[in-house]
Every structure is written in structure tokens, then in C-alpha cells.
Amino acid sequence: MFRRVKSHDRVPEWVHSLLQILLLSLLAYVVMNTGWSHTRMDIFTVLPQMALVFVLAFDRGVIARLLQMRLPQLLGEWSYAIYLGQTAWLLAIRFFEQRLYPPADAIVLGMRFSALIWWLEPLCLVIICVLWGGLLAQFIELPVAARLRVWFGRRLDPQSIPTPS
């Protein structure tokens, strides 16, 4: 479907930008308004994500241009290592919650600990996971992938895999 639409793509760049901004706005809205726990309403987060993948695949529009910058490209290169490395830090948080955190109503830095940790914990988790994933990618994933390519040749190179046209 993408190839067929792309071959006839005469849509102006501003339309791509508008669709991307609308879909990101819709995604933000449904994430904030579908509730905390998993329910049937989760489908409303999946639908804009699927549409966003399609719209971004054209590599046109303001969001697509932003994703072509160095930082998002680097995060994409590290993404698998970030994904794998997060488990250790999620387990560490559970350990900290059970053994090191003060009571929820304790006053820390002038506010209740439960209010402070509500935003501080996810912020620290994202920062640590990105840094940890970067280290894993640079010192384990990428060197091992390069070594495997040497051992097995082009068979592991995604560019060498034939795709139907």
C-alpha cells in the first residue's frame, strides 16, 4: 500500500506536516485521557501510532525532518540496547522502593516524598536508561554486530536481504 501511494505522491509538504502534527496531538490527547491501567481504550493509542508510522514513512513534513536530525538518529541506533537495558533499572527501582525510599508522607526538599518521586523517578529512569543503553550499544551491541558481520559475511547485513518489489 505504501509503495502504491508513494509512487503517486503529489501531496504538498505542508499536508504531510499537518497530518504529522494532528496525529501527534491526537496521540498525546489519548495518552492523557484513556486512563492509567490497561483497558479496551488502549486501542485509541495504537491507532494514531499506526497512522503516524505510515505518515512519517514518506520522509516529508516537519516531524519527519526533525527525526532526521543527529540526536533522534543516535537514539534510534541505541534503541534496542535501551530497551534491553531498562529491565535492570526497573528492577533497581523496585529494590529502592522496597528498601531505600522514605515513607510516602515524609517531607523531602520541602514537599511530600510521594509528590516528589512521582515526577523525579520517571525522569531519572529515562535519563539513566538512555545513558545505560548508549553504553551498552557502543561497547557491546555495535562491536559484537561488527564482529558477527566479519564472521558470517553479508548474510547478516540487512541490505543484502532481498525484498519483493
PDB file of C-alpha atoms in Angstrom:
ATOM      1  CA  MET A   1       0.000   0.000   0.000  1.00  0.00           C
ATOM      2  CA  PHE A   2       2.844   2.412   0.893  1.00  0.00           C
ATOM      3  CA  ARG A   3       4.641   1.837  -2.417  1.00  0.00           C
ATOM      4  CA  ARG A   4       1.460   2.433  -4.364  1.00  0.00           C
ATOM      5  CA  VAL A   5       0.702   5.677  -2.531  1.00  0.00           C
ATOM      6  CA  LYS A   6       4.344   6.824  -2.659  1.00  0.00           C
ATOM      7  CA  SER A   7       4.553   6.330  -6.427  1.00  0.00           C
ATOM      8  CA  HIS A   8       1.616   8.735  -6.849  1.00  0.00           C
ATOM      9  CA  ASP A   9       2.644  11.091  -4.025  1.00  0.00           C
ATOM     10  CA  ARG A  10       1.841  14.601  -5.173  1.00  0.00           C
ATOM     11  CA  VAL A  11       0.798  15.757  -1.715  1.00  0.00           C
ATOM     12  CA  PRO A  12       2.416  19.058  -0.699  1.00  0.00           C
ATOM     13  CA  GLU A  13       4.892  19.066   2.186  1.00  0.00           C
ATOM     14  CA  TRP A  14       2.568  21.195   4.344  1.00  0.00           C
ATOM     15  CA  VAL A  15      -0.089  18.453   4.205  1.00  0.00           C
ATOM     16  CA  HIS A  16       2.451  15.916   5.484  1.00  0.00           C
ATOM     17  CA  SER A  17       3.374  18.350   8.276  1.00  0.00           C
ATOM     18  CA  LEU A  18      -0.266  18.971   9.170  1.00  0.00           C
ATOM     19  CA  LEU A  19      -1.058  15.243   9.316  1.00  0.00           C
ATOM     20  CA  GLN A  20       2.008  14.569  11.472  1.00  0.00           C
ATOM     21  CA  ILE A  21       1.152  17.351  13.922  1.00  0.00           C
ATOM     22  CA  LEU A  22      -2.501  16.276  14.080  1.00  0.00           C
ATOM     23  CA  LEU A  23      -1.574  12.640  14.713  1.00  0.00           C
ATOM     24  CA  LEU A  24       0.967  13.556  17.401  1.00  0.00           C
ATOM     25  CA  SER A  25      -1.628  15.795  19.035  1.00  0.00           C
ATOM     26  CA  LEU A  26      -4.205  13.016  18.904  1.00  0.00           C
ATOM     27  CA  LEU A  27      -1.696  10.566  20.372  1.00  0.00           C
ATOM     28  CA  ALA A  28      -0.870  12.973  23.221  1.00  0.00           C
ATOM     29  CA  TYR A  29      -4.587  13.515  23.862  1.00  0.00           C
ATOM     30  CA  VAL A  30      -5.446   9.811  24.042  1.00  0.00           C
ATOM     31  CA  VAL A  31      -2.407   9.003  26.192  1.00  0.00           C
ATOM     32  CA  MET A  32      -3.509  11.638  28.684  1.00  0.00           C
ATOM     33  CA  ASN A  33      -7.223  10.719  28.599  1.00  0.00           C
ATOM     34  CA  THR A  34      -7.571   6.931  28.306  1.00  0.00           C
ATOM     35  CA  GLY A  35      -6.774   6.101  31.927  1.00  0.00           C
ATOM     36  CA  TRP A  36      -3.882   4.640  33.812  1.00  0.00           C
ATOM     37  CA  SER A  37      -4.396   0.870  33.650  1.00  0.00           C
ATOM     38  CA  HIS A  38      -4.770  -1.253  30.517  1.00  0.00           C
ATOM     39  CA  THR A  39      -8.308  -1.379  29.153  1.00  0.00           C
ATOM     40  CA  ARG A  40     -10.128  -1.649  25.827  1.00  0.00           C
ATOM     41  CA  MET A  41      -9.460   2.077  25.470  1.00  0.00           C
ATOM     42  CA  ASP A  42      -5.789   1.292  24.702  1.00  0.00           C
ATOM     43  CA  ILE A  43      -6.747   0.779  21.055  1.00  0.00           C
ATOM     44  CA  PHE A  44      -7.108   4.553  20.844  1.00  0.00           C
ATOM     45  CA  THR A  45      -3.366   4.915  21.475  1.00  0.00           C
ATOM     46  CA  VAL A  46      -2.474   2.271  18.896  1.00  0.00           C
ATOM     47  CA  LEU A  47      -4.467   3.760  16.013  1.00  0.00           C
ATOM     48  CA  PRO A  48      -2.676   7.152  15.887  1.00  0.00           C
ATOM     49  CA  GLN A  49       0.668   5.365  16.300  1.00  0.00           C
ATOM     50  CA  MET A  50      -0.035   3.156  13.301  1.00  0.00           C
ATOM     51  CA  ALA A  51      -1.142   6.136  11.225  1.00  0.00           C
ATOM     52  CA  LEU A  52       1.910   8.106  12.349  1.00  0.00           C
ATOM     53  CA  VAL A  53       4.264   5.362  11.154  1.00  0.00           C
ATOM     54  CA  PHE A  54       2.598   5.482   7.749  1.00  0.00           C
ATOM     55  CA  VAL A  55       2.681   9.288   7.516  1.00  0.00           C
ATOM     56  CA  LEU A  56       6.314   9.502   8.661  1.00  0.00           C
ATOM     57  CA  ALA A  57       7.420   6.832   6.160  1.00  0.00           C
ATOM     58  CA  PHE A  58       7.265   9.416   3.363  1.00  0.00           C
ATOM     59  CA  ASP A  59      10.197  11.312   4.967  1.00  0.00           C
ATOM     60  CA  ARG A  60       8.436  14.604   4.320  1.00  0.00           C
ATOM     61  CA  GLY A  61       6.992  17.090   6.772  1.00  0.00           C
ATOM     62  CA  VAL A  62       8.218  18.938   9.835  1.00  0.00           C
ATOM     63  CA  ILE A  63       8.225  15.963  12.234  1.00  0.00           C
ATOM     64  CA  ALA A  64       9.949  13.720   9.678  1.00  0.00           C
ATOM     65  CA  ARG A  65      12.618  16.411   9.235  1.00  0.00           C
ATOM     66  CA  LEU A  66      13.124  16.647  12.999  1.00  0.00           C
ATOM     67  CA  LEU A  67      13.550  12.873  13.193  1.00  0.00           C
ATOM     68  CA  GLN A  68      16.324  13.100  10.582  1.00  0.00           C
ATOM     69  CA  MET A  69      18.498  15.162  12.944  1.00  0.00           C
ATOM     70  CA  ARG A  70      21.513  13.562  14.637  1.00  0.00           C
ATOM     71  CA  LEU A  71      20.071  13.108  18.158  1.00  0.00           C
ATOM     72  CA  PRO A  72      16.938  11.159  17.125  1.00  0.00           C
ATOM     73  CA  GLN A  73      19.078   9.078  14.750  1.00  0.00           C
ATOM     74  CA  LEU A  74      21.505   8.286  17.573  1.00  0.00           C
ATOM     75  CA  LEU A  75      18.655   7.338  19.914  1.00  0.00           C
ATOM     76  CA  GLY A  76      17.276   5.097  17.171  1.00  0.00           C
ATOM     77  CA  GLU A  77      20.660   3.416  16.842  1.00  0.00           C
ATOM     78  CA  TRP A  78      20.747   2.835  20.592  1.00  0.00           C
ATOM     79  CA  SER A  79      17.047   1.944  20.934  1.00  0.00           C
ATOM     80  CA  TYR A  80      17.455  -1.829  21.156  1.00  0.00           C
ATOM     81  CA  ALA A  81      20.146  -1.504  23.819  1.00  0.00           C
ATOM     82  CA  ILE A  82      17.971   0.996  25.716  1.00  0.00           C
ATOM     83  CA  TYR A  83      15.055  -1.439  25.514  1.00  0.00           C
ATOM     84  CA  LEU A  84      17.154  -4.366  26.770  1.00  0.00           C
ATOM     85  CA  GLY A  85      18.978  -2.352  29.423  1.00  0.00           C
ATOM     86  CA  GLN A  86      15.875  -0.870  31.024  1.00  0.00           C
ATOM     87  CA  THR A  87      14.999  -4.118  32.786  1.00  0.00           C
ATOM     88  CA  ALA A  88      17.932  -3.853  35.191  1.00  0.00           C
ATOM     89  CA  TRP A  89      16.941  -0.305  36.122  1.00  0.00           C
ATOM     90  CA  LEU A  90      13.252  -1.179  36.527  1.00  0.00           C
ATOM     91  CA  LEU A  91      14.305  -3.922  38.935  1.00  0.00           C
ATOM     92  CA  ALA A  92      16.608  -1.472  40.720  1.00  0.00           C
ATOM     93  CA  ILE A  93      13.677   0.908  41.228  1.00  0.00           C
ATOM     94  CA  ARG A  94      11.662  -1.891  42.795  1.00  0.00           C
ATOM     95  CA  PHE A  95      14.613  -2.570  45.153  1.00  0.00           C
ATOM     96  CA  PHE A  96      14.882   1.139  46.020  1.00  0.00           C
ATOM     97  CA  GLU A  97      11.110   1.370  46.652  1.00  0.00           C
ATOM     98  CA  GLN A  98      11.167  -1.610  48.990  1.00  0.00           C
ATOM     99  CA  ARG A  99      14.370  -0.894  50.893  1.00  0.00           C
ATOM    100  CA  LEU A 100      15.625   2.666  50.470  1.00  0.00           C
ATOM    101  CA  TYR A 101      12.747   5.084  49.874  1.00  0.00           C
ATOM    102  CA  PRO A 102      11.420   7.022  52.859  1.00  0.00           C
ATOM    103  CA  PRO A 103       7.724   6.796  53.762  1.00  0.00           C
ATOM    104  CA  ALA A 104       5.384   8.385  51.205  1.00  0.00           C
ATOM    105  CA  ASP A 105       4.353  11.195  53.560  1.00  0.00           C
ATOM    106  CA  ALA A 106       7.940  12.102  54.561  1.00  0.00           C
ATOM    107  CA  ILE A 107       8.969  15.672  53.730  1.00  0.00           C
ATOM    108  CA  VAL A 108      11.917  15.767  51.291  1.00  0.00           C
ATOM    109  CA  LEU A 109      13.170  19.061  49.817  1.00  0.00           C
ATOM    110  CA  GLY A 110      10.124  20.825  51.237  1.00  0.00           C
ATOM    111  CA  MET A 111       7.482  18.533  49.710  1.00  0.00           C
ATOM    112  CA  ARG A 112       5.890  15.163  50.408  1.00  0.00           C
ATOM    113  CA  PHE A 113       8.109  12.369  49.101  1.00  0.00           C
ATOM    114  CA  SER A 114       5.229  10.797  47.153  1.00  0.00           C
ATOM    115  CA  ALA A 115       4.733  14.062  45.208  1.00  0.00           C
ATOM    116  CA  LEU A 116       8.470  14.447  44.581  1.00  0.00           C
ATOM    117  CA  ILE A 117       9.107  10.888  43.460  1.00  0.00           C
ATOM    118  CA  TRP A 118       6.027  10.908  41.172  1.00  0.00           C
ATOM    119  CA  TRP A 119       7.924  13.025  38.607  1.00  0.00           C
ATOM    120  CA  LEU A 120      11.542  12.503  39.729  1.00  0.00           C
ATOM    121  CA  GLU A 121      11.549   8.707  39.359  1.00  0.00           C
ATOM    122  CA  PRO A 122      10.379   8.567  35.696  1.00  0.00           C
ATOM    123  CA  LEU A 123      12.669  11.462  34.763  1.00  0.00           C
ATOM    124  CA  CYS A 124      15.708   9.760  36.309  1.00  0.00           C
ATOM    125  CA  LEU A 125      14.678   6.424  34.821  1.00  0.00           C
ATOM    126  CA  VAL A 126      14.576   7.824  31.279  1.00  0.00           C
ATOM    127  CA  ILE A 127      17.915   9.597  31.670  1.00  0.00           C
ATOM    128  CA  ILE A 128      19.646   6.559  33.197  1.00  0.00           C
ATOM    129  CA  CYS A 129      18.165   4.133  30.652  1.00  0.00           C
ATOM    130  CA  VAL A 130      19.278   6.282  27.710  1.00  0.00           C
ATOM    131  CA  LEU A 131      22.800   6.646  29.101  1.00  0.00           C
ATOM    132  CA  TRP A 132      22.990   2.951  30.017  1.00  0.00           C
ATOM    133  CA  GLY A 133      21.626   1.960  26.609  1.00  0.00           C
ATOM    134  CA  GLY A 134      24.192   4.198  24.927  1.00  0.00           C
ATOM    135  CA  LEU A 135      26.986   2.460  26.820  1.00  0.00           C
ATOM    136  CA  LEU A 136      25.579  -0.980  26.003  1.00  0.00           C
ATOM    137  CA  ALA A 137      25.222  -0.050  22.329  1.00  0.00           C
ATOM    138  CA  GLN A 138      28.683   1.480  21.968  1.00  0.00           C
ATOM    139  CA  PHE A 139      30.645  -1.116  23.924  1.00  0.00           C
ATOM    140  CA  ILE A 140      28.658  -4.335  23.383  1.00  0.00           C
ATOM    141  CA  GLU A 141      25.927  -4.291  20.715  1.00  0.00           C
ATOM    142  CA  LEU A 142      27.720  -2.439  17.900  1.00  0.00           C
ATOM    143  CA  PRO A 143      31.150  -4.111  18.322  1.00  0.00           C
ATOM    144  CA  VAL A 144      29.560  -7.570  18.526  1.00  0.00           C
ATOM    145  CA  ALA A 145      27.432  -6.851  15.447  1.00  0.00           C
ATOM    146  CA  ALA A 146      30.554  -5.777  13.554  1.00  0.00           C
ATOM    147  CA  ARG A 147      32.367  -8.943  14.641  1.00  0.00           C
ATOM    148  CA  LEU A 148      29.421 -11.125  13.578  1.00  0.00           C
ATOM    149  CA  ARG A 149      29.441  -9.479  10.140  1.00  0.00           C
ATOM    150  CA  VAL A 150      33.127 -10.346   9.814  1.00  0.00           C
ATOM    151  CA  TRP A 151      32.484 -13.953  10.831  1.00  0.00           C
ATOM    152  CA  PHE A 152      29.322 -14.508   8.804  1.00  0.00           C
ATOM    153  CA  GLY A 153      29.793 -12.026   5.977  1.00  0.00           C
ATOM    154  CA  ARG A 154      26.956 -10.212   4.238  1.00  0.00           C
ATOM    155  CA  ARG A 155      24.369 -12.789   5.298  1.00  0.00           C
ATOM    156  CA  LEU A 156      23.653 -10.644   8.401  1.00  0.00           C
ATOM    157  CA  ASP A 157      23.633  -7.334   6.525  1.00  0.00           C
ATOM    158  CA  PRO A 158      20.014  -6.125   6.210  1.00  0.00           C
ATOM    159  CA  GLN A 159      20.882  -4.517   2.849  1.00  0.00           C
ATOM    160  CA  SER A 160      21.693  -7.961   1.424  1.00  0.00           C
ATOM    161  CA  ILE A 161      18.259  -9.405   2.218  1.00  0.00           C
ATOM    162  CA  PRO A 162      16.147  -9.473  -0.960  1.00  0.00           C
ATOM    163  CA  THR A 163      12.751  -7.814  -0.686  1.00  0.00           C
ATOM    164  CA  PRO A 164       9.843  -8.240  -3.097  1.00  0.00           C
ATOM    165  CA  SER A 165       9.274  -5.273  -5.349  1.00  0.00           C
TER     166      SER A 165
END
